[in-house]
Amino acid sequence: MRLTWVGMVHCNAVIPKEDQDKLARQMHAYHCVPVFIDPAMSQTFHSFCYGTLWPIMHNIVDVYGKLPTRWWNPSQQKNAWSSYMHVNRIFVNKVIEVYNEGDLVWVHGLHLLVAPSFLSRRLPYVNVGLFLHTPFPSSEIFRTLSVRADLLRGMLSADHIGFHLYEHARHFLTSCRRILGLKYNAQAGGYIGVEYNGRMVAITISHIGIEPPFVDRLSVKDQVLHETARLRALYGAKKIVVGVDQVERLKGITLKMLSLEQFFRTNPAYRDTVQVVQIGIVDGADTSEAKLKLRKEIQTIVDRINATYPQPQGVEPVVVYQELNNTDLSIRLPLWNVADVMLLTSVRDAVSLYPFEFVYAHNVTKSPGVVIVSEFSGSSRVLTGSLGVNPWKKKEVVEALVTALDMSDEEKAARHAHDFEYIAVNTRTKWAERILVDLKRTSKAASTVGMQYMGYVRPPPLYGLGLGYRMLEFHAGFKMLETDQVVRAYRHTFRRVLLFDYGNTLAQENLPQNNFSKYIKGDDGCALSGDLEHDTPKASPELLKALSKLCSDPRNTVFVLSGKDRQDLERTLGGVPGLGLAAEHGYLYRWGDNDDGWLCTKENFDDSWKDITHSVMDIYTQRTHGTYIELKGSALLWQYRDADPEFGQLQAKELHEQLLQVLESYQVEVLPGNDYLEVRPEGVDKGVMVDRILSSLESRGGSPVDYVL
């Protein structure tokens, strides 16, 4: 497999232009392509990533604190978002430079969420994957972003989106449903599909792992062996509780220290037999007030514990706390080797591989340890042999520590074997292979992008501006309407039938979020018509002229078939001479000659079902905010497009089952629609109406119908 990395170069100093070229040539040997960003733009870009996106992704919205106010400045917010998009474009340009036909592009992290949109615009056939390594917030938190819809559209331009945990994918899907109005469902093969502009975007859940061979090679290095021996000699027979965390609020080091303080206070027997080693990873460049305050809090609690339980001269304190700028695996492995218990108390974490390393290291040393992990960490979902705790409950953490320290060797071995099996099978390489195979299966060229036109495969239709730029896909075998062939056939035929839909075909239909027109009444108590009736868009003069011209040809039979009621169609198209109309999906219709007036396909039809249907719908309307009942001629509709999407869909499903039972003896059908449920007479649809039109024309005699459009 040919692999090319495209990424930013992290350097404390500004890299001169001449050095950038040299560095790029040197990194080429390692299949790495560096991206260099202007320092000022890089600062604004990272400020947006870590000052806005990172807190939101971790479900942090401090309404009254300093966090949101920094972005309330419109110009500053605009500049930050502009820099974010510009950096994404720079990455895309660099990817295009090294792209070869057939390559897969795999985008990682919150830094490049809109890159798939720019890639799809430049390379319509490229397969783009996106993997998010942070949590995804609940829809209520995510919707606080002013650019929420743009971010979602940018992400959905990818063909495959991956998450470490289902709960993160669930929040993403809910945001797609609530903010963009999209629908999703389970697909064959175990993935979730989001329908977006005719495309099915694949959503999968797969937790990343570690690479065991790398750990094996490092475990036998002299540096690791010597440090392991030193730590064992230093702590002797004591049981060691270890933790390695970044010094951040969400890592929960403060909560951990408070729980350890209570542990030693309530369990005096462990004060001389348990050693705590905590490593805090700090960014030396971060000297913010919040970070300094957190470091001081941690050190204060550590000093308080050590002062309360002093150790003899020459013996390490009860809690050893050390801050380092970085800890690579060679530094962590000796700690994992000697520790009996690992304690992680993060309050929000997408992925932490330290528990994986701990379990695997103890398999190498043949001495199973115990992992205590926060239930808010992704590791707790996959390492089910660990002890899960709520870090906010000190008593629960203390009890877990006692359980781990007193656990029998047999139980330790069983828990260890369970987690080790998962770690050995789900390696980082296997994780990457699974994702790339899934991405390959979404191949545009092999699925739905191509459209046949004049015998050739043409590119998919693209439309929109900015992040609203979208690509439409069609099912395999879709064939475009070839207008030149339509016109040629029209000129050489003598008895034609032209059938048109109205809404969103002959006239654009724009439905507002809320429908208030049915509540606005005129002096006679009836609903006002005209502009207030959003259901039926006005027919343009150009449309009326075109229909009149088609109807004036005696060889043409022209019909407009619509789900609108009779009054709406008469008001908009009734003035076109010779135009046939079919209202309510064909329940009522009239021929263009208008000799017989309006006819009904269901003569003497029993409509007593409407009272029963209305009473059942009314019960669900009272219990579902934002829903209402709508009478459309022969049909009754239960509209829930203004309700909560999930609750409305849930209630509609239950109402559907209820109506099927109570209307079983009536000749009606219950049909679910796009945010509505419709009950209408059985056997009434546009297809039946088309058959009726064609059969009526044949029964009238004359030349056979030789053209249907």
PDB file of C-alpha atoms in Angstrom, residues 497-507 557-566 568-570 573 579-592 684-691 693 709:
ATOM      1  CA  VAL A 497     -50.301  12.422 -23.826  1.00  0.00           C
ATOM      2  CA  LEU A 498     -48.376  14.916 -21.696  1.00  0.00           C
ATOM      3  CA  LEU A 499     -48.519  14.384 -17.917  1.00  0.00           C
ATOM      4  CA  PHE A 500     -47.110  16.891 -15.424  1.00  0.00           C
ATOM      5  CA  ASP A 501     -46.836  17.151 -11.678  1.00  0.00           C
ATOM      6  CA  TYR A 502     -47.344  20.634 -10.256  1.00  0.00           C
ATOM      7  CA  GLY A 503     -45.541  21.308  -6.971  1.00  0.00           C
ATOM      8  CA  ASN A 504     -41.722  21.399  -7.407  1.00  0.00           C
ATOM      9  CA  THR A 505     -42.133  20.432 -11.083  1.00  0.00           C
ATOM     10  CA  LEU A 506     -44.073  23.139 -12.876  1.00  0.00           C
ATOM     11  CA  ALA A 507     -43.800  25.549  -9.946  1.00  0.00           C
ATOM     12  CA  THR A 557     -53.916  15.579 -24.320  1.00  0.00           C
ATOM     13  CA  VAL A 558     -52.386  17.495 -21.429  1.00  0.00           C
ATOM     14  CA  PHE A 559     -52.988  16.640 -17.761  1.00  0.00           C
ATOM     15  CA  VAL A 560     -51.623  18.049 -14.522  1.00  0.00           C
ATOM     16  CA  LEU A 561     -51.700  15.432 -11.752  1.00  0.00           C
ATOM     17  CA  SER A 562     -51.247  16.713  -8.221  1.00  0.00           C
ATOM     18  CA  GLY A 563     -51.870  15.931  -4.588  1.00  0.00           C
ATOM     19  CA  LYS A 564     -53.454  19.385  -4.192  1.00  0.00           C
ATOM     20  CA  ASP A 565     -57.198  19.703  -3.735  1.00  0.00           C
ATOM     21  CA  ARG A 566     -59.622  20.693  -6.470  1.00  0.00           C
ATOM     22  CA  ASP A 568     -56.251  24.909  -5.428  1.00  0.00           C
ATOM     23  CA  LEU A 569     -55.822  23.506  -8.931  1.00  0.00           C
ATOM     24  CA  GLU A 570     -58.803  25.415 -10.287  1.00  0.00           C
ATOM     25  CA  LEU A 573     -54.599  26.384 -13.544  1.00  0.00           C
ATOM     26  CA  LEU A 579     -56.006  21.469 -19.704  1.00  0.00           C
ATOM     27  CA  GLY A 580     -56.998  18.310 -17.835  1.00  0.00           C
ATOM     28  CA  LEU A 581     -56.666  18.357 -14.060  1.00  0.00           C
ATOM     29  CA  ALA A 582     -56.384  15.488 -11.564  1.00  0.00           C
ATOM     30  CA  ALA A 583     -56.615  16.568  -7.918  1.00  0.00           C
ATOM     31  CA  GLU A 584     -55.906  14.657  -4.706  1.00  0.00           C
ATOM     32  CA  HIS A 585     -53.678  12.121  -6.490  1.00  0.00           C
ATOM     33  CA  GLY A 586     -56.473  11.336  -8.958  1.00  0.00           C
ATOM     34  CA  TYR A 587     -59.440  11.050  -6.581  1.00  0.00           C
ATOM     35  CA  LEU A 588     -61.104  13.913  -8.501  1.00  0.00           C
ATOM     36  CA  TYR A 589     -60.385  14.749 -12.127  1.00  0.00           C
ATOM     37  CA  ARG A 590     -61.733  16.612 -15.116  1.00  0.00           C
ATOM     38  CA  TRP A 591     -60.962  16.416 -18.810  1.00  0.00           C
ATOM     39  CA  GLY A 592     -59.711  19.377 -20.752  1.00  0.00           C
ATOM     40  CA  VAL A 684     -56.151   6.293  -5.389  1.00  0.00           C
ATOM     41  CA  ASP A 685     -52.765   7.340  -6.729  1.00  0.00           C
ATOM     42  CA  LYS A 686     -51.242   8.990  -9.771  1.00  0.00           C
ATOM     43  CA  GLY A 687     -50.332   5.665 -11.362  1.00  0.00           C
ATOM     44  CA  VAL A 688     -53.964   4.535 -11.332  1.00  0.00           C
ATOM     45  CA  MET A 689     -54.982   7.906 -12.750  1.00  0.00           C
ATOM     46  CA  VAL A 690     -52.512   7.566 -15.629  1.00  0.00           C
ATOM     47  CA  ASP A 691     -53.976   4.150 -16.481  1.00  0.00           C
ATOM     48  CA  ILE A 693     -56.439   8.479 -18.788  1.00  0.00           C
ATOM     49  CA  LEU A 709     -44.298  12.038 -21.533  1.00  0.00           C
TER      50      LEU A 709
END
